[in-house]
Short mmCIF file of C-alpha atoms in Angstrom, two decimals:
data_model
loop_
_atom_site.label_atom_id
_atom_site.label_comp_id
_atom_site.label_asym_id
_atom_site.label_seq_id
_atom_site.Cartn_x
_atom_site.Cartn_y
_atom_site.Cartn_z
CA MET A 8 40.63 20.82 -4.31
CA ASN A 9 37.89 23.18 -3.19
CA LYS A 10 36.50 23.36 0.34
CA ASN A 11 33.50 21.13 -0.33
CA ARG A 12 35.66 18.58 -2.00
CA ARG A 13 38.06 18.47 0.99
CA LYS A 14 35.18 18.05 3.42
CA PHE A 15 33.74 15.33 1.21
CA THR A 16 37.01 13.40 1.23
CA LYS A 17 37.34 13.73 5.00
CA ASN A 18 33.77 12.62 5.46
CA MET A 19 34.17 9.60 3.23
CA GLY A 20 36.98 8.51 5.51
CA MET A 21 34.74 8.85 8.54
CA ALA A 22 31.94 7.05 6.76
CA SER A 23 34.27 4.23 5.88
CA ALA A 24 35.44 3.94 9.50
CA TYR A 25 31.83 3.62 10.59
CA GLY A 26 31.21 0.91 7.99
CA LEU A 27 28.44 3.06 6.52
CA ILE A 28 26.70 2.10 3.34
CA MET A 29 26.57 5.41 1.55
CA PRO A 30 23.58 6.27 -0.61
CA GLN A 31 24.29 6.40 -4.34
CA VAL A 32 23.38 10.07 -4.49
CA MET A 33 26.56 10.80 -2.50
CA TYR A 34 28.67 9.95 -5.50
CA ALA A 35 26.48 11.63 -8.07
CA SER A 36 26.07 14.98 -6.32
CA THR A 37 28.71 17.71 -6.42
CA LYS A 38 27.67 18.68 -2.88
CA PRO A 39 27.21 15.55 -0.82
CA LYS A 40 24.32 15.81 1.59
CA MET A 41 26.32 14.89 4.70
CA MET A 42 28.59 17.85 4.01
CA ASP A 43 25.68 20.23 4.08
CA LYS A 44 25.86 22.53 7.12
CA THR A 45 22.32 21.60 8.17
CA ALA A 46 23.08 17.91 7.84
CA MET A 47 26.02 18.17 10.26
CA THR A 48 23.83 19.98 12.78
CA ARG A 49 21.95 18.02 15.44
CA PRO A 50 18.27 17.51 14.82
CA LYS A 51 16.26 18.83 17.80
CA ILE A 52 14.34 15.59 18.17
CA LEU A 53 14.92 12.05 16.90
CA PHE A 54 11.71 10.25 15.93
CA PHE A 55 11.98 6.45 15.79
CA ASP A 56 9.79 4.17 13.77
CA VAL A 57 9.13 0.97 15.76
CA ASN A 58 8.18 -2.18 13.79
CA GLU A 59 11.23 -3.53 11.92
CA THR A 60 13.24 -0.40 12.81
CA LEU A 61 13.63 -1.16 16.54
CA LEU A 62 11.82 -4.49 16.76
CA ASP A 63 12.81 -7.65 14.91
CA LEU A 64 9.92 -9.07 12.90
CA THR A 65 11.69 -12.25 11.80
CA GLN A 66 10.28 -14.39 14.63
CA MET A 67 6.83 -13.64 13.19
CA LYS A 68 7.90 -15.53 10.07
CA LYS A 69 7.51 -18.80 11.97
CA VAL A 70 4.13 -17.87 13.51
CA VAL A 71 2.71 -16.54 10.25
CA GLY A 72 4.21 -19.56 8.48
CA GLU A 73 2.37 -21.91 10.85
CA VAL A 74 -0.95 -20.15 10.22
CA LEU A 75 -0.28 -20.32 6.47
CA HIS A 76 0.53 -24.04 6.57
CA GLY A 77 4.29 -23.73 6.27
CA ASN A 78 4.40 -20.87 3.74
CA GLU A 79 6.96 -18.79 5.68
CA GLU A 80 7.84 -16.90 2.51
CA LEU A 81 4.44 -15.21 2.63
CA LEU A 82 5.54 -13.00 5.56
CA SER A 83 6.72 -10.28 3.14
CA LEU A 84 3.49 -10.44 1.15
CA TRP A 85 1.44 -10.27 4.35
CA PHE A 86 3.40 -7.25 5.66
CA SER A 87 3.18 -5.47 2.30
CA THR A 88 -0.58 -6.14 2.17
CA MET A 89 -0.99 -4.78 5.72
CA LEU A 90 0.87 -1.59 4.80
CA HIS A 91 -1.11 -1.18 1.57
CA TYR A 92 -4.45 -1.58 3.36
CA SER A 93 -3.43 0.81 6.15
CA LEU A 94 -3.18 3.48 3.43
CA VAL A 95 -6.35 2.24 1.73
CA THR A 96 -8.13 2.89 5.03
CA THR A 97 -6.72 6.41 5.46
CA ALA A 98 -7.25 7.26 1.78
CA SER A 99 -10.92 6.40 2.28
CA GLY A 100 -11.15 8.75 5.28
CA ARG A 101 -11.38 5.88 7.80
CA TYR A 102 -9.30 4.63 10.69
CA GLU A 103 -8.79 1.13 12.10
CA HIS A 104 -6.13 -0.12 14.51
CA PHE A 105 -2.98 -1.24 12.70
CA GLY A 106 -3.19 -4.69 14.31
CA HIS A 107 -6.75 -5.13 13.06
CA ILE A 108 -5.66 -4.20 9.54
CA GLY A 109 -2.80 -6.68 9.91
CA ALA A 110 -5.26 -9.38 10.94
CA ALA A 111 -7.55 -8.58 7.99
CA ALA A 112 -4.52 -8.75 5.65
CA LEU A 113 -3.60 -12.13 7.13
CA GLN A 114 -7.15 -13.39 6.51
CA MET A 115 -6.85 -12.27 2.87
CA VAL A 116 -3.46 -13.90 2.29
CA ALA A 117 -4.70 -17.08 4.01
CA ALA A 118 -7.91 -17.19 1.93
CA ASN A 119 -5.80 -16.92 -1.23
CA HIS A 120 -4.11 -20.14 -0.16
CA ASP A 121 -7.43 -21.85 0.66
CA ILE A 122 -6.88 -21.45 4.38
CA SER A 123 -9.88 -20.28 6.37
CA LEU A 124 -8.95 -18.01 9.27
CA SER A 125 -11.54 -16.37 11.52
CA LYS A 126 -11.29 -12.68 12.42
CA ASP A 127 -10.73 -13.54 16.10
CA ASN A 128 -8.06 -16.11 15.32
CA ALA A 129 -6.26 -13.74 12.94
CA ARG A 130 -6.33 -10.92 15.51
CA GLU A 131 -4.99 -13.20 18.22
CA VAL A 132 -2.09 -14.34 16.02
CA VAL A 133 -1.18 -10.85 14.81
CA LEU A 134 -1.60 -8.95 18.09
CA ASN A 135 0.19 -11.57 20.20
CA SER A 136 3.04 -11.74 17.70
CA LEU A 137 3.45 -7.99 17.16
CA ARG A 138 3.32 -7.23 20.87
CA GLY A 139 5.98 -9.74 21.82
CA LEU A 140 8.65 -8.86 19.26
CA PRO A 141 12.25 -8.61 20.54
CA ALA A 142 14.46 -5.59 19.83
CA HIS A 143 17.18 -5.97 17.20
CA PRO A 144 20.43 -6.90 18.99
CA GLU A 145 22.15 -3.49 18.71
CA VAL A 146 19.12 -1.37 19.66
CA HIS A 147 19.51 -1.07 23.46
CA SER A 148 23.14 0.05 23.39
CA ALA A 149 22.58 2.42 20.45
CA LEU A 150 19.61 4.10 22.16
CA GLN A 151 21.63 4.37 25.39
CA GLN A 152 24.48 6.04 23.50
CA LEU A 153 22.13 8.58 21.92
CA LYS A 154 20.49 9.27 25.29
CA ASP A 155 23.91 9.71 26.93
CA HIS A 156 24.74 12.28 24.27
CA GLY A 157 21.69 14.32 25.20
CA TYR A 158 19.31 13.54 22.37
CA THR A 159 15.56 13.92 22.88
CA MET A 160 14.00 10.73 21.55
CA VAL A 161 10.40 9.98 20.59
CA SER A 162 8.82 6.85 19.18
CA PHE A 163 6.52 7.46 16.20
CA THR A 164 4.60 4.43 15.03
CA ASN A 165 1.64 3.14 13.04
CA SER A 166 0.90 0.82 15.98
CA SER A 167 -1.84 1.92 18.40
CA ASN A 168 -1.02 3.60 21.74
CA GLU A 169 -1.81 0.43 23.62
CA GLY A 170 0.09 -1.64 21.06
CA VAL A 171 3.35 0.30 21.31
CA ARG A 172 3.12 0.49 25.10
CA LYS A 173 2.97 -3.30 25.25
CA GLN A 174 5.67 -3.68 22.59
CA PHE A 175 8.05 -1.43 24.57
CA GLU A 176 7.31 -3.21 27.86
CA SER A 177 7.96 -6.57 26.27
CA ALA A 178 11.18 -5.46 24.55
CA ASN A 179 12.36 -3.35 27.51
CA LEU A 180 12.52 -0.09 25.54
CA THR A 181 10.16 2.19 27.50
CA GLN A 182 12.87 4.02 29.47
CA PHE A 183 14.70 5.38 26.42
CA PHE A 184 11.91 7.61 25.13
CA ASP A 185 10.77 11.09 26.15
CA ALA A 186 7.40 10.51 24.46
CA ARG A 187 5.53 7.86 22.51
CA LEU A 188 3.51 9.08 19.53
CA SER A 189 1.01 6.86 17.76
CA VAL A 190 -0.76 7.74 14.51
CA GLU A 191 -3.90 6.65 16.37
CA ASP A 192 -4.10 10.20 17.78
CA VAL A 193 -4.13 11.85 14.34
CA GLY A 194 -6.15 9.11 12.61
CA LYS A 195 -3.91 8.85 9.54
CA PHE A 196 -1.17 6.31 8.95
CA LYS A 197 2.36 7.18 7.95
CA PRO A 198 3.39 8.27 5.34
CA PHE A 199 0.45 10.72 5.08
CA LYS A 200 2.08 14.15 5.14
CA GLU A 201 -0.43 15.38 7.73
CA THR A 202 0.89 12.72 10.12
CA TYR A 203 4.47 14.05 10.06
CA ALA A 204 3.16 17.63 10.37
CA TRP A 205 1.18 16.53 13.43
CA GLY A 206 4.18 14.74 14.95
CA ALA A 207 6.45 17.79 14.69
CA LYS A 208 3.73 20.15 15.97
CA LYS A 209 2.92 17.82 18.85
CA MET A 210 6.55 18.02 19.96
CA GLY A 211 6.61 21.79 19.43
CA ILE A 212 9.25 21.89 16.69
CA GLN A 213 9.53 22.83 13.02
CA PRO A 214 9.62 19.97 10.47
CA LYS A 215 13.24 20.85 9.56
CA ASP A 216 14.30 20.20 13.16
CA ALA A 217 12.86 16.67 13.18
CA MET A 218 14.71 13.57 12.05
CA LEU A 219 12.99 10.26 11.38
CA ILE A 220 14.98 7.06 11.84
CA ALA A 221 13.32 4.16 10.04
CA ALA A 222 13.98 0.91 8.20
CA HIS A 223 11.20 1.54 5.63
CA GLY A 224 11.67 3.26 2.31
CA TRP A 225 8.10 4.59 2.38
CA ASP A 226 8.59 6.10 5.86
CA VAL A 227 11.78 8.04 5.13
CA ALA A 228 10.28 9.08 1.77
CA GLY A 229 7.23 10.51 3.54
CA ALA A 230 9.40 12.22 6.15
CA ASN A 231 11.69 13.76 3.52
CA TRP A 232 8.72 14.99 1.48
CA ALA A 233 7.23 16.48 4.66
CA GLY A 234 10.39 18.56 5.18
CA TRP A 235 11.95 16.33 7.86
CA ARG A 236 15.48 14.99 7.89
CA SER A 237 15.89 11.22 7.90
CA ALA A 238 18.19 8.29 8.52
CA PHE A 239 17.51 5.00 6.74
CA ILE A 240 18.44 1.71 8.41
CA LYS A 241 19.02 -0.67 5.54
CA ARG A 242 18.03 -3.91 7.26
CA PRO A 243 17.83 -7.10 5.14
CA GLY A 244 15.00 -6.87 2.61
CA LYS A 245 14.65 -3.10 2.95
CA GLN A 246 15.15 -0.55 0.18
CA GLN A 247 14.66 3.16 -0.24
CA PHE A 248 12.01 4.21 -2.79
CA PRO A 249 13.89 5.04 -6.00
CA LEU A 250 11.49 7.92 -6.82
CA ALA A 251 12.05 9.72 -3.47
CA PRO A 252 15.00 11.78 -2.16
CA THR A 253 17.54 9.60 -0.35
CA SER A 254 18.16 9.93 3.39
CA GLU A 255 21.17 11.91 4.61
CA ILE A 256 22.33 8.89 6.63
CA MET A 257 22.04 5.31 5.41
CA ALA A 258 23.57 2.47 7.43
CA SER A 259 22.97 -1.22 8.05
CA ASP A 260 21.94 -0.98 11.72
CA LEU A 261 20.99 1.52 14.41
CA GLN A 262 24.44 1.51 16.04
CA LYS A 263 26.00 2.81 12.84
CA VAL A 264 23.34 5.52 12.61
CA ALA A 265 23.99 6.47 16.27
CA ASP A 266 27.75 6.67 15.63
CA VAL A 267 27.09 9.35 13.01
CA LEU A 268 24.51 11.23 15.07
CA VAL A 269 26.76 11.60 18.11
CA SER A 270 29.35 13.28 15.85
CA PHE A 271 26.85 16.03 14.96
CA ARG A 272 27.15 19.36 16.79
CA MET B 7 -42.69 -15.76 5.01
CA ASN B 8 -42.52 -11.99 4.73
CA LYS B 9 -42.03 -10.09 1.49
CA ASN B 10 -38.30 -9.59 1.90
CA ARG B 11 -37.80 -13.21 2.74
CA ARG B 12 -39.71 -14.30 -0.39
CA LYS B 13 -37.66 -12.00 -2.58
CA PHE B 14 -34.52 -13.29 -0.95
CA THR B 15 -35.42 -16.91 -1.70
CA LYS B 16 -36.28 -16.08 -5.30
CA ASN B 17 -33.05 -14.20 -5.72
CA MET B 18 -30.98 -16.99 -4.26
CA GLY B 19 -32.41 -19.23 -6.97
CA MET B 20 -31.38 -16.75 -9.61
CA ALA B 21 -27.96 -16.37 -8.05
CA SER B 22 -27.53 -20.11 -8.03
CA ALA B 23 -28.50 -20.32 -11.71
CA TYR B 24 -25.84 -17.76 -12.52
CA GLY B 25 -23.26 -19.69 -10.54
CA LEU B 26 -22.67 -16.62 -8.39
CA ILE B 27 -20.46 -16.71 -5.37
CA MET B 28 -22.54 -14.78 -2.85
CA PRO B 29 -20.88 -12.58 -0.26
CA GLN B 30 -21.16 -13.83 3.29
CA VAL B 31 -23.10 -10.77 4.35
CA MET B 32 -26.04 -12.05 2.23
CA TYR B 33 -26.68 -14.79 4.71
CA ALA B 34 -26.10 -12.71 7.82
CA SER B 35 -28.34 -9.78 6.94
CA THR B 36 -32.12 -9.83 7.36
CA LYS B 37 -32.39 -7.62 4.30
CA PRO B 38 -30.01 -8.95 1.67
CA LYS B 39 -28.38 -6.21 -0.34
CA MET B 40 -29.39 -7.57 -3.75
CA MET B 41 -33.02 -7.37 -2.66
CA ASP B 42 -32.67 -3.71 -1.89
CA LYS B 43 -34.72 -1.61 -4.31
CA THR B 44 -31.67 0.50 -5.19
CA ALA B 45 -29.59 -2.57 -5.78
CA MET B 46 -32.07 -3.96 -8.34
CA THR B 47 -32.07 -0.61 -10.17
CA ARG B 48 -29.63 0.02 -12.98
CA PRO B 49 -26.63 2.15 -12.12
CA LYS B 50 -26.46 5.12 -14.51
CA ILE B 51 -22.85 4.41 -15.42
CA LEU B 52 -20.63 1.35 -15.07
CA PHE B 53 -17.00 2.20 -14.23
CA PHE B 54 -14.49 -0.55 -14.97
CA ASP B 55 -11.15 -0.99 -13.31
CA VAL B 56 -8.61 -2.20 -15.91
CA ASN B 57 -5.52 -4.09 -14.64
CA GLU B 58 -6.51 -7.57 -13.44
CA THR B 59 -10.23 -6.71 -13.78
CA LEU B 60 -10.33 -6.63 -17.60
CA LEU B 61 -6.72 -7.52 -18.41
CA ASP B 62 -4.99 -10.75 -17.44
CA LEU B 63 -1.76 -10.11 -15.52
CA THR B 64 -0.64 -13.73 -15.35
CA GLN B 65 1.57 -13.52 -18.45
CA MET B 66 3.61 -10.92 -16.55
CA LYS B 67 4.53 -13.65 -14.08
CA LYS B 68 6.92 -15.11 -16.63
CA VAL B 69 8.45 -11.74 -17.58
CA VAL B 70 8.84 -10.61 -13.97
CA GLY B 71 10.12 -14.07 -13.10
CA GLU B 72 12.82 -13.80 -15.77
CA VAL B 73 13.95 -10.42 -14.42
CA LEU B 74 13.97 -11.87 -10.89
CA HIS B 75 16.04 -14.89 -11.94
CA GLY B 76 13.21 -17.42 -11.93
CA ASN B 77 11.37 -16.18 -8.84
CA GLU B 78 7.93 -16.16 -10.50
CA GLU B 79 6.24 -16.25 -7.11
CA LEU B 80 7.43 -12.69 -6.47
CA LEU B 81 4.80 -11.31 -8.91
CA SER B 82 2.27 -10.89 -6.06
CA LEU B 83 4.83 -9.17 -3.84
CA TRP B 84 5.84 -6.86 -6.70
CA PHE B 85 2.21 -5.94 -7.48
CA SER B 86 1.43 -5.37 -3.78
CA THR B 87 4.54 -3.19 -3.44
CA MET B 88 3.52 -1.18 -6.53
CA LEU B 89 0.04 -0.58 -5.08
CA HIS B 90 1.46 0.35 -1.68
CA TYR B 91 3.89 2.86 -3.19
CA SER B 92 1.21 4.37 -5.43
CA LEU B 93 -0.58 5.35 -2.21
CA VAL B 94 2.67 6.39 -0.53
CA THR B 95 3.13 8.83 -3.41
CA THR B 96 -0.39 10.29 -3.16
CA ALA B 97 -0.26 10.38 0.66
CA SER B 98 2.86 12.53 0.33
CA GLY B 99 1.05 14.93 -2.01
CA ARG B 100 3.01 13.76 -5.07
CA TYR B 101 2.18 12.13 -8.37
CA GLU B 102 4.16 9.75 -10.58
CA HIS B 103 2.94 7.58 -13.47
CA PHE B 104 1.70 4.19 -12.27
CA GLY B 105 4.14 2.40 -14.61
CA HIS B 106 7.06 4.36 -13.16
CA ILE B 107 5.99 3.40 -9.64
CA GLY B 108 5.72 -0.20 -10.84
CA ALA B 109 9.25 -0.02 -12.22
CA ALA B 110 10.57 1.45 -8.95
CA ALA B 111 8.81 -1.35 -7.03
CA LEU B 112 10.41 -3.91 -9.33
CA GLN B 113 13.84 -2.38 -8.67
CA MET B 114 13.21 -2.68 -4.92
CA VAL B 115 12.05 -6.31 -5.06
CA ALA B 116 15.00 -7.14 -7.34
CA ALA B 117 17.53 -5.42 -5.04
CA ASN B 118 16.18 -7.47 -2.12
CA HIS B 119 17.17 -10.56 -4.07
CA ASP B 120 20.61 -9.17 -4.92
CA ILE B 121 19.60 -8.43 -8.49
CA SER B 122 20.65 -5.07 -9.84
CA LEU B 123 18.12 -3.55 -12.23
CA SER B 124 18.54 -0.12 -13.77
CA LYS B 125 15.66 2.37 -13.82
CA ASP B 126 15.51 2.26 -17.63
CA ASN B 127 15.55 -1.53 -17.72
CA ALA B 128 12.83 -1.76 -15.06
CA ARG B 129 10.65 0.76 -16.90
CA GLU B 130 11.08 -1.08 -20.18
CA VAL B 131 10.06 -4.40 -18.60
CA VAL B 132 7.07 -3.00 -16.72
CA LEU B 133 5.70 -0.68 -19.40
CA ASN B 134 6.09 -3.21 -22.23
CA SER B 135 4.46 -5.92 -20.13
CA LEU B 136 1.57 -3.84 -18.77
CA ARG B 137 0.77 -2.38 -22.18
CA GLY B 138 0.60 -5.73 -23.94
CA LEU B 139 -1.65 -7.64 -21.51
CA PRO B 140 -4.45 -9.70 -23.05
CA ALA B 141 -8.08 -9.42 -21.88
CA HIS B 142 -9.44 -12.20 -19.69
CA PRO B 143 -11.24 -14.72 -21.96
CA GLU B 144 -14.83 -13.71 -21.06
CA VAL B 145 -14.31 -9.94 -21.20
CA HIS B 146 -15.17 -9.15 -24.85
CA SER B 147 -18.49 -11.00 -24.87
CA ALA B 148 -19.50 -9.69 -21.44
CA LEU B 149 -18.78 -6.07 -22.42
CA GLN B 150 -20.69 -6.59 -25.69
CA GLN B 151 -23.68 -7.93 -23.76
CA LEU B 152 -23.68 -4.92 -21.41
CA LYS B 153 -23.36 -2.53 -24.38
CA ASP B 154 -26.21 -4.28 -26.19
CA HIS B 155 -28.35 -3.76 -23.09
CA GLY B 156 -27.77 -0.03 -23.24
CA TYR B 157 -25.26 0.48 -20.44
CA THR B 158 -22.99 3.51 -20.49
CA MET B 159 -19.49 2.18 -19.77
CA VAL B 160 -16.36 4.01 -18.67
CA SER B 161 -12.89 2.71 -17.85
CA PHE B 162 -11.43 4.07 -14.61
CA THR B 163 -7.83 3.15 -13.98
CA ASN B 164 -4.66 3.92 -12.06
CA SER B 165 -2.78 3.57 -15.36
CA SER B 166 -1.89 6.79 -17.17
CA ASN B 167 -3.96 8.09 -20.09
CA GLU B 168 -1.34 6.98 -22.59
CA GLY B 169 -0.98 3.66 -20.77
CA VAL B 170 -4.64 2.70 -20.87
CA ARG B 171 -4.97 3.87 -24.49
CA LYS B 172 -2.20 1.48 -25.49
CA GLN B 173 -3.55 -1.29 -23.27
CA PHE B 174 -7.00 -1.03 -24.89
CA GLU B 175 -5.56 -0.93 -28.42
CA SER B 176 -3.48 -4.00 -27.72
CA ALA B 177 -6.34 -5.94 -26.10
CA ASN B 178 -8.95 -4.67 -28.61
CA LEU B 179 -11.18 -3.08 -25.97
CA THR B 180 -11.34 0.57 -27.11
CA GLN B 181 -14.72 0.31 -28.86
CA PHE B 182 -16.68 -0.76 -25.78
CA PHE B 183 -16.17 2.40 -23.74
CA ASP B 184 -17.94 5.78 -23.83
CA ALA B 185 -15.01 7.38 -21.98
CA ARG B 186 -11.63 6.50 -20.54
CA LEU B 187 -10.81 8.05 -17.15
CA SER B 188 -7.30 7.93 -15.71
CA VAL B 189 -6.38 9.02 -12.18
CA GLU B 190 -3.60 10.96 -13.94
CA ASP B 191 -6.11 13.79 -14.47
CA VAL B 192 -6.93 14.12 -10.76
CA GLY B 193 -3.40 13.31 -9.51
CA LYS B 194 -4.48 10.86 -6.82
CA PHE B 195 -4.53 7.08 -7.11
CA LYS B 196 -7.54 4.94 -6.27
CA PRO B 197 -8.76 4.34 -3.60
CA PHE B 198 -8.43 8.00 -2.50
CA LYS B 199 -12.00 9.15 -1.93
CA GLU B 200 -11.36 12.34 -3.92
CA THR B 201 -10.65 10.17 -6.97
CA TYR B 202 -14.08 8.51 -6.95
CA ALA B 203 -15.73 11.90 -6.30
CA TRP B 204 -13.86 13.27 -9.32
CA GLY B 205 -14.85 10.29 -11.50
CA ALA B 206 -18.57 10.67 -10.78
CA LYS B 207 -18.46 14.46 -11.22
CA LYS B 208 -16.51 14.14 -14.46
CA MET B 209 -19.31 11.96 -15.84
CA GLY B 210 -21.99 14.31 -14.47
CA ILE B 211 -23.62 11.89 -12.05
CA GLN B 212 -24.12 11.47 -8.30
CA PRO B 213 -21.92 8.92 -6.50
CA LYS B 214 -24.98 6.73 -5.76
CA ASP B 215 -25.61 6.36 -9.52
CA ALA B 216 -22.10 5.04 -10.20
CA MET B 217 -21.09 1.39 -9.99
CA LEU B 218 -17.47 0.25 -9.93
CA ILE B 219 -16.63 -3.18 -11.30
CA ALA B 220 -13.24 -4.36 -10.06
CA ALA B 221 -11.23 -7.42 -9.07
CA HIS B 222 -9.49 -5.61 -6.18
CA GLY B 223 -10.73 -5.56 -2.61
CA TRP B 224 -9.18 -2.13 -2.03
CA ASP B 225 -10.90 -0.66 -5.10
CA VAL B 226 -14.44 -1.81 -4.27
CA ALA B 227 -13.81 -0.82 -0.61
CA GLY B 228 -12.85 2.70 -1.70
CA ALA B 229 -15.85 2.91 -4.06
CA ASN B 230 -18.28 1.71 -1.38
CA TRP B 231 -16.88 4.15 1.16
CA ALA B 232 -17.22 6.95 -1.43
CA GLY B 233 -20.93 6.20 -1.77
CA TRP B 234 -20.69 4.25 -5.02
CA ARG B 235 -22.22 0.85 -5.71
CA SER B 236 -19.84 -1.95 -6.61
CA ALA B 237 -19.42 -5.40 -8.11
CA PHE B 238 -16.46 -7.53 -7.08
CA ILE B 239 -14.91 -10.00 -9.53
CA LYS B 240 -13.36 -12.64 -7.37
CA ARG B 241 -10.53 -13.71 -9.65
CA PRO B 242 -7.93 -16.19 -8.32
CA GLY B 243 -5.88 -14.60 -5.55
CA LYS B 244 -8.34 -11.76 -4.98
CA GLN B 245 -10.23 -11.05 -1.76
CA GLN B 246 -12.48 -8.33 -0.46
CA PHE B 247 -11.12 -6.33 2.49
CA PRO B 248 -12.71 -7.85 5.62
CA LEU B 249 -13.00 -4.43 7.31
CA ALA B 250 -14.99 -2.85 4.43
CA PRO B 251 -18.63 -3.26 3.33
CA THR B 252 -19.05 -6.11 0.82
CA SER B 253 -20.08 -5.46 -2.76
CA GLU B 254 -23.71 -6.00 -3.81
CA ILE B 255 -22.55 -8.37 -6.56
CA MET B 256 -19.70 -10.81 -6.17
CA ALA B 257 -18.94 -13.33 -8.91
CA SER B 258 -15.99 -15.23 -10.30
CA ASP B 259 -15.79 -13.51 -13.70
CA LEU B 260 -17.16 -10.53 -15.64
CA GLN B 261 -19.69 -12.62 -17.57
CA LYS B 262 -21.42 -13.59 -14.33
CA VAL B 263 -21.47 -9.95 -13.22
CA ALA B 264 -22.94 -8.95 -16.60
CA ASP B 265 -25.64 -11.63 -16.31
CA VAL B 266 -26.84 -9.97 -13.09
CA LEU B 267 -26.54 -6.42 -14.41
CA VAL B 268 -28.70 -7.07 -17.50
CA SER B 269 -31.47 -8.30 -15.18
CA PHE B 270 -31.59 -4.89 -13.44
CA ARG B 271 -34.34 -2.46 -14.50
#
């Protein structure tokens, strides 16, 4: 058994203890990513995605369902449409607030089901809902653990500056973060590579010293391709993008990600 | 009644005769777009989007539904996910064939419903389905009418060069087009503004002399923002993006768009 193989075996034991869901690439690669020297080293700064990663979107299902006359199952289609059109906007060299794009997406999904929804009404529904989302149950204790272990933590979101400020107030998350970054200040939504470059530069670090923690396949894909490290929270309904590199940590909630991160030196 | 107002009234009669669905902006603006001198002038080249615009995707509902164990309603979510990840790929400075992104998106949607789908199986399903789509019923006669009236016509698609060649052979559309453009040659998916700029340059015309005909809100939005003219085919389930300028022509099928275009001088 060579050195890498021994480390791999030891690590698999640790992973199992943490209840980690290991990415498939772990089994296919001769040199598992978590065994890599860099991967066992602490990232200088942890960047946290916000919507779905820290905040629980499921209560929006009911609100969106009411607007769409009971079609709660359209929440996924609405969210996917919002994400698609955020990139449509950036790809066209434009910028609009994420909430406004979400409202426009809701108008489109509604119209496709013969439901007329005014711009003002759609914005009220989307902004009020997004800004009052609760944190996932494990988030407060996991963030506290990471803070206690000396990590510098930054939020990094597609939501506007005002939006994330209100979201954090409502969910009682403000105190955990050393800075709040919004793509509003760079004018391009994640996962545009320029946005990750801006985020790392803004915090005064190299891309390789940044780690993104997110529950979206597209976000960790963008971070990985931008030279960042990443941890993927595999919440229900979330998948990594099969055509992108997998994240070095993959686990079912933030506590399990934190348990790995505090073991890094 | 001033001159513009008279022209507007006359045009509304014509629009009504054609059974056009007029964009809302027509009623709000003092100078309706179709009355604009430019708008009544022939575009030098008509660029046609392909999937959903010329080809009917509804038969894929059954195939995708079978893969997803009867969940036919997931077709929209799959297509939206494919479009989102096509832009994720370009935003990250990468390129993958549209069909491969579609297959990856199908794997993700399947995995979210506890259905395991291999990469090869997903690619087989998506490529075979996309490449065998039939044309919408009015497409052949509408394209023939536009050709008979002397229009130069070009297809302009997110599908790969090989993909669109096979799609056109299968749907018997090859003979209508003076050129086939695929985003594969520029390496960025629509609606990246560089892609429209490339398309116009490739055909040797200015953006203002190009008109895109498409059934996707994001595609006509991107074209409009790139300085092109556009016609939106409002097929079932399709909406323009409320935050983008509306198209100068909006109608429920390609025949109705063609009826307007042949009246241009």
